[in-house]
Coordinates of C-alpha atoms in Angstrom, one line a residue:
X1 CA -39.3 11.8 -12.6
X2 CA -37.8 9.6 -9.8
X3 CA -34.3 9.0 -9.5
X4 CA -32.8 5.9 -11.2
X5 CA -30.0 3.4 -10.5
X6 CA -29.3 1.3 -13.4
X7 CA -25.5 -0.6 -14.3
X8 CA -23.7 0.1 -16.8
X9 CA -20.8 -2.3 -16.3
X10 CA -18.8 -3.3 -13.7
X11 CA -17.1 -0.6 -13.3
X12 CA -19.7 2.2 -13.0
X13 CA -23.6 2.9 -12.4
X14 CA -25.8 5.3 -14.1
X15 CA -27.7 7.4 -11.7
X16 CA -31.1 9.1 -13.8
X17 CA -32.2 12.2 -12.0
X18 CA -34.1 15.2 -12.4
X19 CA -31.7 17.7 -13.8
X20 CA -31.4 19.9 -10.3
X21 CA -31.0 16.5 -8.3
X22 CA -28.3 15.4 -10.9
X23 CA -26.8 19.0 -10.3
X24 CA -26.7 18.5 -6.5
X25 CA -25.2 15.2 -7.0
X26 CA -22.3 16.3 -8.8
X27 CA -21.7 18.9 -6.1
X28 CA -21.8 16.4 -3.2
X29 CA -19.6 13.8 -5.1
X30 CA -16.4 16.1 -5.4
X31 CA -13.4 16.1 -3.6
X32 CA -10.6 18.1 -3.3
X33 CA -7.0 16.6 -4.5
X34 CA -4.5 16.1 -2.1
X35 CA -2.0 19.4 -2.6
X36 CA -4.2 21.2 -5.0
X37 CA -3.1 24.3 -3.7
X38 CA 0.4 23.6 -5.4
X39 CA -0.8 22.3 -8.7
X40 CA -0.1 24.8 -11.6
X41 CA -3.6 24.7 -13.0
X42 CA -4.6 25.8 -9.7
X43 CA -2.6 28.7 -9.5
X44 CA -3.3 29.8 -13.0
X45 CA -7.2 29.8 -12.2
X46 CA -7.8 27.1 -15.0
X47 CA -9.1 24.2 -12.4
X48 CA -10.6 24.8 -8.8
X49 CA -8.9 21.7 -7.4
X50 CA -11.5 19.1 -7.4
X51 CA -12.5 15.6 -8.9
X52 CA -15.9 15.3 -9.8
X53 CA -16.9 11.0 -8.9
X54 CA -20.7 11.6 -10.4
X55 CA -21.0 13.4 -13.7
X56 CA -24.1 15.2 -14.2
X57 CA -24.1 15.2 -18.0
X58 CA -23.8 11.2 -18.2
X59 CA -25.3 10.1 -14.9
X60 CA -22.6 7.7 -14.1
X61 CA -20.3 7.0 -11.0
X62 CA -18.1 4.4 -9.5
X63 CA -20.4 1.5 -8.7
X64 CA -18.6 1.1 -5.5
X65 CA -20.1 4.2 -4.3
X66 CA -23.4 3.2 -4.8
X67 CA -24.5 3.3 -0.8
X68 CA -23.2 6.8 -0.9
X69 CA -25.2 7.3 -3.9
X70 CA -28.6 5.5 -2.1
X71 CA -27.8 8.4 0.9
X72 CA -27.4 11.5 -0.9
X73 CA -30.3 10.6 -2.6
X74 CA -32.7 9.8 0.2
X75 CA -30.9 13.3 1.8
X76 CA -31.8 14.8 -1.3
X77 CA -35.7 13.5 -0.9
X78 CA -35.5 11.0 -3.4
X79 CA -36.6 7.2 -2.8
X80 CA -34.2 5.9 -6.1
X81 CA -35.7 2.7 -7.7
X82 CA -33.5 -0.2 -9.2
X83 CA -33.1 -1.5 -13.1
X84 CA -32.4 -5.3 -13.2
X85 CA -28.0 -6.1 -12.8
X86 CA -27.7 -3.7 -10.1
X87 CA -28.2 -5.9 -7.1
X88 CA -26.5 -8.7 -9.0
X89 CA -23.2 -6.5 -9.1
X90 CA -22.8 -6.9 -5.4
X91 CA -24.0 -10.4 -4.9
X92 CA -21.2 -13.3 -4.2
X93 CA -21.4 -16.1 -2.3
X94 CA -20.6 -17.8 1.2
X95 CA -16.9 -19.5 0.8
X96 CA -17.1 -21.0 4.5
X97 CA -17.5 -24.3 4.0
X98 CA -14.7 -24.4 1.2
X99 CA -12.8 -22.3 3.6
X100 CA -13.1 -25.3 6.1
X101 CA -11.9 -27.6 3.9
X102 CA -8.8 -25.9 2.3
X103 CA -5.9 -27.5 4.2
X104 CA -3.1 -25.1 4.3
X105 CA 0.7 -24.9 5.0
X106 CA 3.8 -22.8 5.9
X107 CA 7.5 -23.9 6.4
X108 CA 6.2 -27.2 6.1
X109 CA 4.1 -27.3 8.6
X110 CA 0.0 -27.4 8.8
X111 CA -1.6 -24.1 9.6
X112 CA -5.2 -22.6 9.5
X113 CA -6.5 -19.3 8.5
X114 CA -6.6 -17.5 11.6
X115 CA -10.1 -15.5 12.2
X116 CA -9.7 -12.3 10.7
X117 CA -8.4 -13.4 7.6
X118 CA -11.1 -16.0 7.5
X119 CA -13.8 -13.4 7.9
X120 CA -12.1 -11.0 5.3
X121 CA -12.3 -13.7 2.7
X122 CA -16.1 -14.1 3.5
X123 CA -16.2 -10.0 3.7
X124 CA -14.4 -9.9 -0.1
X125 CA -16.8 -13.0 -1.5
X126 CA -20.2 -12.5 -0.2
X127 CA -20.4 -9.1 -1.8
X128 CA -18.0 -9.4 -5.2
X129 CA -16.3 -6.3 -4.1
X130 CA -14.4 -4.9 -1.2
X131 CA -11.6 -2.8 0.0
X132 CA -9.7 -5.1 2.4
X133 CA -7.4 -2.7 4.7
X134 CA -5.4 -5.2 7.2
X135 CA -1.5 -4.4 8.7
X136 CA 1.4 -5.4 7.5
X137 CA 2.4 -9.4 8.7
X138 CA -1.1 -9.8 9.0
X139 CA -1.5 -12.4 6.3
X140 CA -2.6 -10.8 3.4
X141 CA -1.0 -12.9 1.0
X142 CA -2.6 -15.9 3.1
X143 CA -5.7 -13.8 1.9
X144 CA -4.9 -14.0 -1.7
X145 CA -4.2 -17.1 -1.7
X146 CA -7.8 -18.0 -0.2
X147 CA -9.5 -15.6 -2.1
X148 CA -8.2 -17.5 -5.0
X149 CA -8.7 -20.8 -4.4
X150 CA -11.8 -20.3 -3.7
X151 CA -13.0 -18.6 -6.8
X152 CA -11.9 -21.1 -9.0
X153 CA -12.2 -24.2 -7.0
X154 CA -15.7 -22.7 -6.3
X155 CA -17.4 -20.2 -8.4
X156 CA -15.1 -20.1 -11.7
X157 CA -15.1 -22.3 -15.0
X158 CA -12.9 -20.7 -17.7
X159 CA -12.6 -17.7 -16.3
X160 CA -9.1 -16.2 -14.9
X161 CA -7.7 -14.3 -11.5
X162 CA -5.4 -11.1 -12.3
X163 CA -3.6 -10.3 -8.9
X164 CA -1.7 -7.0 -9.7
X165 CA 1.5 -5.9 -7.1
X166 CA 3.9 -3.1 -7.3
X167 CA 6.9 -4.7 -7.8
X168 CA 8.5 -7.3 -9.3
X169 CA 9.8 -8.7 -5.9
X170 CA 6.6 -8.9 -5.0
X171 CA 5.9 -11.2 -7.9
X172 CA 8.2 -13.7 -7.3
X173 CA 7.6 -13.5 -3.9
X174 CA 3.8 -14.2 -4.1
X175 CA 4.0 -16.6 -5.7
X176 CA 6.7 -18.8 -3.6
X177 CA 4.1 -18.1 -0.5
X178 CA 1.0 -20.1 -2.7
X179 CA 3.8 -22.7 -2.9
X180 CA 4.2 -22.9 1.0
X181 CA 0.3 -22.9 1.3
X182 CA 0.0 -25.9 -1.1
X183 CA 2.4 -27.8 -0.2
X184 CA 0.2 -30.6 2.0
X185 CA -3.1 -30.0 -0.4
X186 CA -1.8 -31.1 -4.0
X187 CA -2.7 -27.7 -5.9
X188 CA 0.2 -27.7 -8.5
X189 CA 1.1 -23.7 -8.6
X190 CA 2.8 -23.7 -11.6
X191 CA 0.8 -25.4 -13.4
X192 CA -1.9 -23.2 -12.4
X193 CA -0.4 -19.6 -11.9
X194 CA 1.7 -17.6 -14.5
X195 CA 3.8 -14.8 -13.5
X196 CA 5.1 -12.3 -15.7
X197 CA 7.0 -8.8 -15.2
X198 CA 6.7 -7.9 -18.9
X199 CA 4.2 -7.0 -21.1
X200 CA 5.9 -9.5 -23.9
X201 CA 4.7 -12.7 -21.4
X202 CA 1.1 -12.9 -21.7
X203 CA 1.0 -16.0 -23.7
X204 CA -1.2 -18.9 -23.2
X205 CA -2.3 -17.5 -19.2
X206 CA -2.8 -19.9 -16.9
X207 CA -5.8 -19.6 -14.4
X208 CA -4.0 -16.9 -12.2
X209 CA -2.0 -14.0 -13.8
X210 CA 0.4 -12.6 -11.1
X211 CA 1.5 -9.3 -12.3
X212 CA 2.7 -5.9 -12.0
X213 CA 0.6 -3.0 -13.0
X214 CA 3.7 -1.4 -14.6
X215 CA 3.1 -4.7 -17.0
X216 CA -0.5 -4.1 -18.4
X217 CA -1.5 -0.9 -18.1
X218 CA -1.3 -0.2 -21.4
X219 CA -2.6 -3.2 -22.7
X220 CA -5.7 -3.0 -24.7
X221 CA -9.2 -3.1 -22.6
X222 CA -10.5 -6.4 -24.6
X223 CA -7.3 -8.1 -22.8
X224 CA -9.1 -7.6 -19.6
X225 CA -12.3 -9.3 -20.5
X226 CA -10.6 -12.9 -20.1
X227 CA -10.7 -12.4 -16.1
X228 CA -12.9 -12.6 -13.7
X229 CA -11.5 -11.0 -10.8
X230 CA -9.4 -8.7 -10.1
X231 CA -7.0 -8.6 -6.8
X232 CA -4.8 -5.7 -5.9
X233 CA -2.5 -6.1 -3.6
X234 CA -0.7 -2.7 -1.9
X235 CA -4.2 -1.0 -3.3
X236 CA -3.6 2.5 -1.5
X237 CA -1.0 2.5 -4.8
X238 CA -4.2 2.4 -7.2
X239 CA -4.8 6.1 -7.0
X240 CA -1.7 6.3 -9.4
X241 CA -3.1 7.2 -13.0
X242 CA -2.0 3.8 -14.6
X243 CA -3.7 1.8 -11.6
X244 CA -6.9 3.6 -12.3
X245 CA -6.8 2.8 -15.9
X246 CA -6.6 -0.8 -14.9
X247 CA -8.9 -0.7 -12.5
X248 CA -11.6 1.0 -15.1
X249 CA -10.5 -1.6 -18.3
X250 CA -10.8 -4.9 -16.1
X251 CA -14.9 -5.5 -15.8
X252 CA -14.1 -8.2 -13.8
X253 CA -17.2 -9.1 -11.4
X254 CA -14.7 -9.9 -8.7
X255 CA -13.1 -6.7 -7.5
X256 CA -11.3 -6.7 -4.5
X257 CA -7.8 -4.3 -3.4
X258 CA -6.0 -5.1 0.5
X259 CA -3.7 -2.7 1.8
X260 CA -2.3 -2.2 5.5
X261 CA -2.6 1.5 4.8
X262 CA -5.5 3.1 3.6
X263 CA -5.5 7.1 4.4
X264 CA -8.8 8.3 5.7
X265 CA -8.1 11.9 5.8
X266 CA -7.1 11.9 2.0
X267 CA -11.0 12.0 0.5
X268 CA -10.2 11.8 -2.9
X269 CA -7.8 8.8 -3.0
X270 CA -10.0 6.9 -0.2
X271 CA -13.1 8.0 -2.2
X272 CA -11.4 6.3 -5.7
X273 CA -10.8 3.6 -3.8
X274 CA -14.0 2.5 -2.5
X275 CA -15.3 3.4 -6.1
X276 CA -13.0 0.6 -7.9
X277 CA -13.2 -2.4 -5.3
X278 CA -15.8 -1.0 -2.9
X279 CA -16.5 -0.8 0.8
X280 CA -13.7 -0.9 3.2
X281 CA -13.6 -3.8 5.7
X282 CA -11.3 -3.2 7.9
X283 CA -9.7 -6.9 9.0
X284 CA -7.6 -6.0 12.3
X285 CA -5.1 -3.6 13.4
X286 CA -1.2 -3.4 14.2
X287 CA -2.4 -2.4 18.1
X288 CA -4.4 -5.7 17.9
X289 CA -2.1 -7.8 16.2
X290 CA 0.9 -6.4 18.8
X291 CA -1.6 -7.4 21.9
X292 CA -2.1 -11.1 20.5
X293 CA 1.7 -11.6 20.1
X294 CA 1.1 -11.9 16.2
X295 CA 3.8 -9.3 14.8
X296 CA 6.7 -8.2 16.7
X297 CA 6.0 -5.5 20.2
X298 CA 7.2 -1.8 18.3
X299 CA 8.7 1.4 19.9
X300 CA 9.7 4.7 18.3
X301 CA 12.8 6.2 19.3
X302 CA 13.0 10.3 17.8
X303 CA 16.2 11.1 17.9
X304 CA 16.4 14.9 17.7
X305 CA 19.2 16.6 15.6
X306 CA 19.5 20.2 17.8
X307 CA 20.9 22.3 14.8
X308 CA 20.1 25.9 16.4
X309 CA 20.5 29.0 14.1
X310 CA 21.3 28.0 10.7
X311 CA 19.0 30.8 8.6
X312 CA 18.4 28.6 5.9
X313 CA 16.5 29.6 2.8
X314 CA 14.6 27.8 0.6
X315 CA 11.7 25.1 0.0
X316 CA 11.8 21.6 1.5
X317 CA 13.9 19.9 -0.7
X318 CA 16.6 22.0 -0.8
X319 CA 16.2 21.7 3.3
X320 CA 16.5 17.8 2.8
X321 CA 19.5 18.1 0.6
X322 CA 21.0 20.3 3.3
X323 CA 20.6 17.8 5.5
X324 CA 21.9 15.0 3.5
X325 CA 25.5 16.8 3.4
X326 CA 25.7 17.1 7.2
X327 CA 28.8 14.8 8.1
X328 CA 27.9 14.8 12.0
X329 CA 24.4 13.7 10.7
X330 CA 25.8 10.8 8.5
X331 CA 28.0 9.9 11.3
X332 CA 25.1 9.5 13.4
X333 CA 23.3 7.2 11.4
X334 CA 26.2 4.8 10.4
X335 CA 27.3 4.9 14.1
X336 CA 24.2 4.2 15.3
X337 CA 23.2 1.1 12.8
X338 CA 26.9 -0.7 13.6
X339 CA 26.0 0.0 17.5
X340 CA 22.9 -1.5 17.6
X341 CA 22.1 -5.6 17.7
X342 CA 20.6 -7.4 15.1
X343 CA 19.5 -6.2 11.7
X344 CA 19.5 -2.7 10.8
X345 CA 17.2 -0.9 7.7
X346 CA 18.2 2.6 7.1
X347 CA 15.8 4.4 4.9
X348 CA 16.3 7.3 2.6
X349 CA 14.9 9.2 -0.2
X350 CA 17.8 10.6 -2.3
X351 CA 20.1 8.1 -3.6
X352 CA 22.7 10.0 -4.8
X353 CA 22.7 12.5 -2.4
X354 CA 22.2 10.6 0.4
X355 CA 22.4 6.8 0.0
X356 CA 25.6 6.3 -1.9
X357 CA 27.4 8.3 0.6
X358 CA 25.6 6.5 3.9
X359 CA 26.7 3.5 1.8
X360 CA 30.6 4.6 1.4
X361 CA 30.5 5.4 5.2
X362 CA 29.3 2.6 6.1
X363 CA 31.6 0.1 3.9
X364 CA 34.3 -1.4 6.1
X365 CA 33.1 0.5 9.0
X366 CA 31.6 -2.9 11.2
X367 CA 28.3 -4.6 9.8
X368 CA 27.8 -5.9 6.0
X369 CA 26.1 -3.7 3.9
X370 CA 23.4 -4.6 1.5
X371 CA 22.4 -1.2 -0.8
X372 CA 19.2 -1.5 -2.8
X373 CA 17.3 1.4 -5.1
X374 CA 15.8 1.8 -8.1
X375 CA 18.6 0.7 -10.4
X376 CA 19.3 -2.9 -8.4
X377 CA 17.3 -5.6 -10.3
X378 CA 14.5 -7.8 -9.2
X379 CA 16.7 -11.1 -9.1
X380 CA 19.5 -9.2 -7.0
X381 CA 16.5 -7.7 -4.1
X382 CA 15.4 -11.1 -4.3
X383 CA 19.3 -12.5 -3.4
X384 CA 19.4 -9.2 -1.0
X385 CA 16.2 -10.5 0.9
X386 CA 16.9 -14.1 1.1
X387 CA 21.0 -13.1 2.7
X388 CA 19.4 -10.8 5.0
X389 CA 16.6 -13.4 6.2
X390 CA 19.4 -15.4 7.5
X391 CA 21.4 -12.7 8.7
X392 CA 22.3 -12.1 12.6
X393 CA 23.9 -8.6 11.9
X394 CA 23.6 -6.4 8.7
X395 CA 23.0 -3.2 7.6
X396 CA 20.5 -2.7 4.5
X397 CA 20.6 0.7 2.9
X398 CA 17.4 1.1 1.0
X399 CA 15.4 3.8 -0.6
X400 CA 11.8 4.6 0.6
X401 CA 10.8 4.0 -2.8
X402 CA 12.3 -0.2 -2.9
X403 CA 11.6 -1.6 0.6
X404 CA 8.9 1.0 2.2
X405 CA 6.5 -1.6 0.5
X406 CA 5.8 -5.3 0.5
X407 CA 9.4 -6.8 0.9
X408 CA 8.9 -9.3 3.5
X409 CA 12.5 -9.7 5.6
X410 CA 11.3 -11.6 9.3
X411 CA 14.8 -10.8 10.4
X412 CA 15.0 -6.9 10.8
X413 CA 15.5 -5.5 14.3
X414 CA 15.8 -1.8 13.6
X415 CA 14.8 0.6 10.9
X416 CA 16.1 4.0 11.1
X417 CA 14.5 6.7 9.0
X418 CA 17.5 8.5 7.5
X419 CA 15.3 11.1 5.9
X420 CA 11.6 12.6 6.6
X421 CA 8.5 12.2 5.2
X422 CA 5.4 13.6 6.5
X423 CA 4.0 10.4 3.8
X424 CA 0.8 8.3 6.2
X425 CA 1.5 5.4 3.6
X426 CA 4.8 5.5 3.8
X427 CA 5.4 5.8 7.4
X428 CA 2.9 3.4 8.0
X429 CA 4.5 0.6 5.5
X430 CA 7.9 1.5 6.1
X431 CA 7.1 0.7 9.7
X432 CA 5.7 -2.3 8.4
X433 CA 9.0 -3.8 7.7
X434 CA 9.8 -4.3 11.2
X435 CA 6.5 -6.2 12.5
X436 CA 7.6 -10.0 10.9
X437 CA 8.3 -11.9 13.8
X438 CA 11.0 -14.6 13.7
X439 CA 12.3 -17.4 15.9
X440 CA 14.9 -14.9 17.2
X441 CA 13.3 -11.7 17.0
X442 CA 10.4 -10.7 18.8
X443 CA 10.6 -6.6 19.0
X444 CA 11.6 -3.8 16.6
X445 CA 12.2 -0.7 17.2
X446 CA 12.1 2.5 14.5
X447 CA 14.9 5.6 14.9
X448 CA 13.3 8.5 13.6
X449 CA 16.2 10.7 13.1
X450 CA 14.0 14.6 12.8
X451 CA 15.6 18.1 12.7
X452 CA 15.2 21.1 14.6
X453 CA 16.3 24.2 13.2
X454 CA 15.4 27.9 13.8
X455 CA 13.2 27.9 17.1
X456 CA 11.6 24.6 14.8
X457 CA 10.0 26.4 12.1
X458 CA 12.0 24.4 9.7
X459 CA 9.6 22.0 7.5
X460 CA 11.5 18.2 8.3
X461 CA 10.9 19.5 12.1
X462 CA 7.1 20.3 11.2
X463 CA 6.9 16.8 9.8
X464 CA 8.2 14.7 12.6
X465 CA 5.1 16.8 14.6
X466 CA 3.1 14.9 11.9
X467 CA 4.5 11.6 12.3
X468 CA 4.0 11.6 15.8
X469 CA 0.2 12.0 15.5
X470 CA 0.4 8.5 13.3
X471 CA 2.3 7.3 16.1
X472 CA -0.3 8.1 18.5
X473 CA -3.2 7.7 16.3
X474 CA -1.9 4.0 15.4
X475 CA -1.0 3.1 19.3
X476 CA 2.8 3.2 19.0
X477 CA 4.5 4.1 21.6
X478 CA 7.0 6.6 21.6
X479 CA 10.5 8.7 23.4
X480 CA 12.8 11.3 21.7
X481 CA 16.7 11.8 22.4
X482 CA 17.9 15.0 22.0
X483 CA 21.8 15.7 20.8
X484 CA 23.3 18.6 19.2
X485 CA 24.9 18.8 16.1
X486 CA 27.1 21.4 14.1
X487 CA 26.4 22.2 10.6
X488 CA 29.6 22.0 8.1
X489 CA 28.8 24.9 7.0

């Protein structure tokens, strides 16, 4: 019996194997989870950590790992044959001539896809499927946008785009940027595009659904079947459960997720990845877009809280809520944002701990605050965003979780990192926030406020070692300031 490859949908392929090379298969397709070691099925003995990608009892896998099916098999001394639809799950077509002809805007004014984003357009629609990973204010919403036009100007009769982001200010705010591309071509965007941030809005779809996946992931999988691709936007996100649910209910031919931060070292999540929306192309990088002038020149300051014995006991959060108390801290970081020029993000993760009393400090104190978490509504980020666009001097206060990803403020000078994380994604996207380039802004620079404690065998301490290797990894260079603090208590 030879090995082989047949489709099932377009989701997954069915790999027919002898048993012992179906066996071997299932071994080489499993990954350990990210912090498996701390999972409570782990420590009880009931799991031993891993995902299995390629089940040996049905034969079938993520069809986006089907070149790392072809290799394990040819590893494995099998030369796997083909059933008819395979190849045809990975065929597209050549948009360049379209591409030529789209005329494009921004701010009024003409513009052109620049060469990266042309050739990850032509990446995404030559094959049907592919993992697009290009920086933050590199364009990716310019990518969208030609990725969609082109499929239904080009390729497309009845069927429909779903474009699924994170947020609901994303939403509104992709859609305003296909506006400012169509302005000087004529493509009417609302009659064309719906948006919708509820699941109760789904009626009578235009032919491009703008969504959140918060919105549909519960909806039924026949829903699905009325599109014909599906664009994620902020994909590293689509490991989440709910994301992969979509991701397995829409059979859309037309599978393609962009992010500016797709983490290598975590298997699993870049192996799910790859399975849903399939090969990473990798468009340009922040070091490249930094040398051409295209995003705004970025330093790292660390500014080193010297804290000396403090004996503390316990995990890392109860370090981080420690840390949140410490009123030579918070004065550090208030001071510090109405000191420096420009616009200032500060960045935390607790909100009630932390946030609310950053925000009381800061009230009345020099700059205007902004504050935005979890509980601030979509149409007041939105207000929040377009005040601080125009703004010569603020201070935003804004949890990790609201403006780490996708908010798109040109204006922001400095971003101060008011608590740790050890997070790739988040550094890299909180970082992110800081590269827009405006007419008065040009450089950004990112306060990493880090603790040392103990002879630095504290865990916040142990992180910042962390973030510096993304620092150096990603070309950013980087000084630390050292001051020393006393604890309250």
């Amino acid at each position: 019996m030879v090995a082989v490859i047949s489709k099932a949908d377009n989701v997954y392929i069915r790999v027919n194997a002898p048993r012992e090379v179906r066996s071997a298969l299932e071994t080489q397709f499993a990954r350990f989870v990210k912090g498996y070691r701390f999972q409570p099925k782990y420590k009880e003995g009931l799991w031993d950590g891993k995902i299995r990608f390629y089940s040996a009892t049905s034969g079938l896998i993520y069809a986006g790992l089907i070149h790392d099916v072809i290799e394990q098999l040819q590893a494995l001394g099998e030369k796997p044959t083909f059933e008819d639809g395979v190849k045809e799950m990975f065929k597209g077509f050549d948009p360049s001539e379209y591409l030529d002809s789209l005329e494009l805007s921004a701010h009024g004014n003409r513009i052109e896809f620049r060469d990266y984003q042309k050739a990850a357009i032509k990446a995404a629609l030559k094959q049907s499927r592919r993992l697009i990973q290009s920086p933050t204010s590199s364009g990716k919403s310019s990518v969208i946008y030609g990725i969609v036009r082109t499929l239904l100007d080009v390729e497309f009769d009845r069927e429909k785009v779903l474009v699924v982001v994170p947020n609901i200010s994303l939403v509104n705010q992709l859609k305003a940027d296909f506006k400012d591309y169509s302005t000087m071509n004529g493509w009417d965007v609302e009659a064309n595009v719906s948006v919708s941030t509820s699941k109760d809005k789904f009626v009578k779809l235009r032919n491009v659904l703008i969504t959140t996946w918060q919105s549909i992931y519960k909806l039924e999988r026949e829903w699905f079947d009325q599109f014909g691709a599906l664009i994620v936007d902020e994909v590293h996100l689509a490991t989440a459960k709910s994301l992969v649910e979509i991701g397995k209910k829409c059979q859309a031919r037309y599978r393609i997720g962009l992010s500016g931060s797709i983490e290598s070292d975590d298997t699993t999540s870049e192996m799910t990845l790859r399975g849903l929306f399939g090969a990473k192309y990798v468009a340009t990088t922040t070091k490249d877009l930094m040398a051409e002038g295209t995003v705004a020149q970025l330093n790292v300051v660390g500014v080193q809280c010297q804290w000396g014995h403090i004996g503390l006991k316990g995990d890392y959060q109860h370090e981080i809520k420690w840390l949140a108390k410490q009123q030579m801290r918070n004065d550090l970081i208030v001071n510090k944002a109405n000191e420096l020029e420009g616009n200032v993000l500060i960045l935390f993760s607790l909100v009630e701990a932390h946030g609310k009393v950053l925000q009381k400090m800061a009230d009345g104190a020099g700059k205007e605050v902004f504050f935005v978490y979890g509980g601030v509504d979509g149409e007041e980020r939105e207000r929040i965003r377009k005040l601080a666009e125009s703004h010569k001097g603020c201070i935003i206060l804004a949890s990790y979780q609201t403006f780490s990803t996708g908010i798109n403020i040109r204006n922001i000078n400095h971003i101060i990192f008011a608590s740790p994380t050890k997070s790739f994604t988040r550094v890299i996207q909180s970082i992110g926030r800081g590269l827009r380039t405006s007419e008065r802004k040009t450089h950004c620079t990112v306060w990493d406020v880090f603790d040392e404690m103990d002879g630095g065998k504290n865990y916040t301490y142990k992180h910042f070692l962390e973030r510096v290797e993304i620092y150096i990894k990603e070309g950013f260079e980087y000084d630390v300031q050292q001051l020393e603090l006393k604890a309250n208590d």
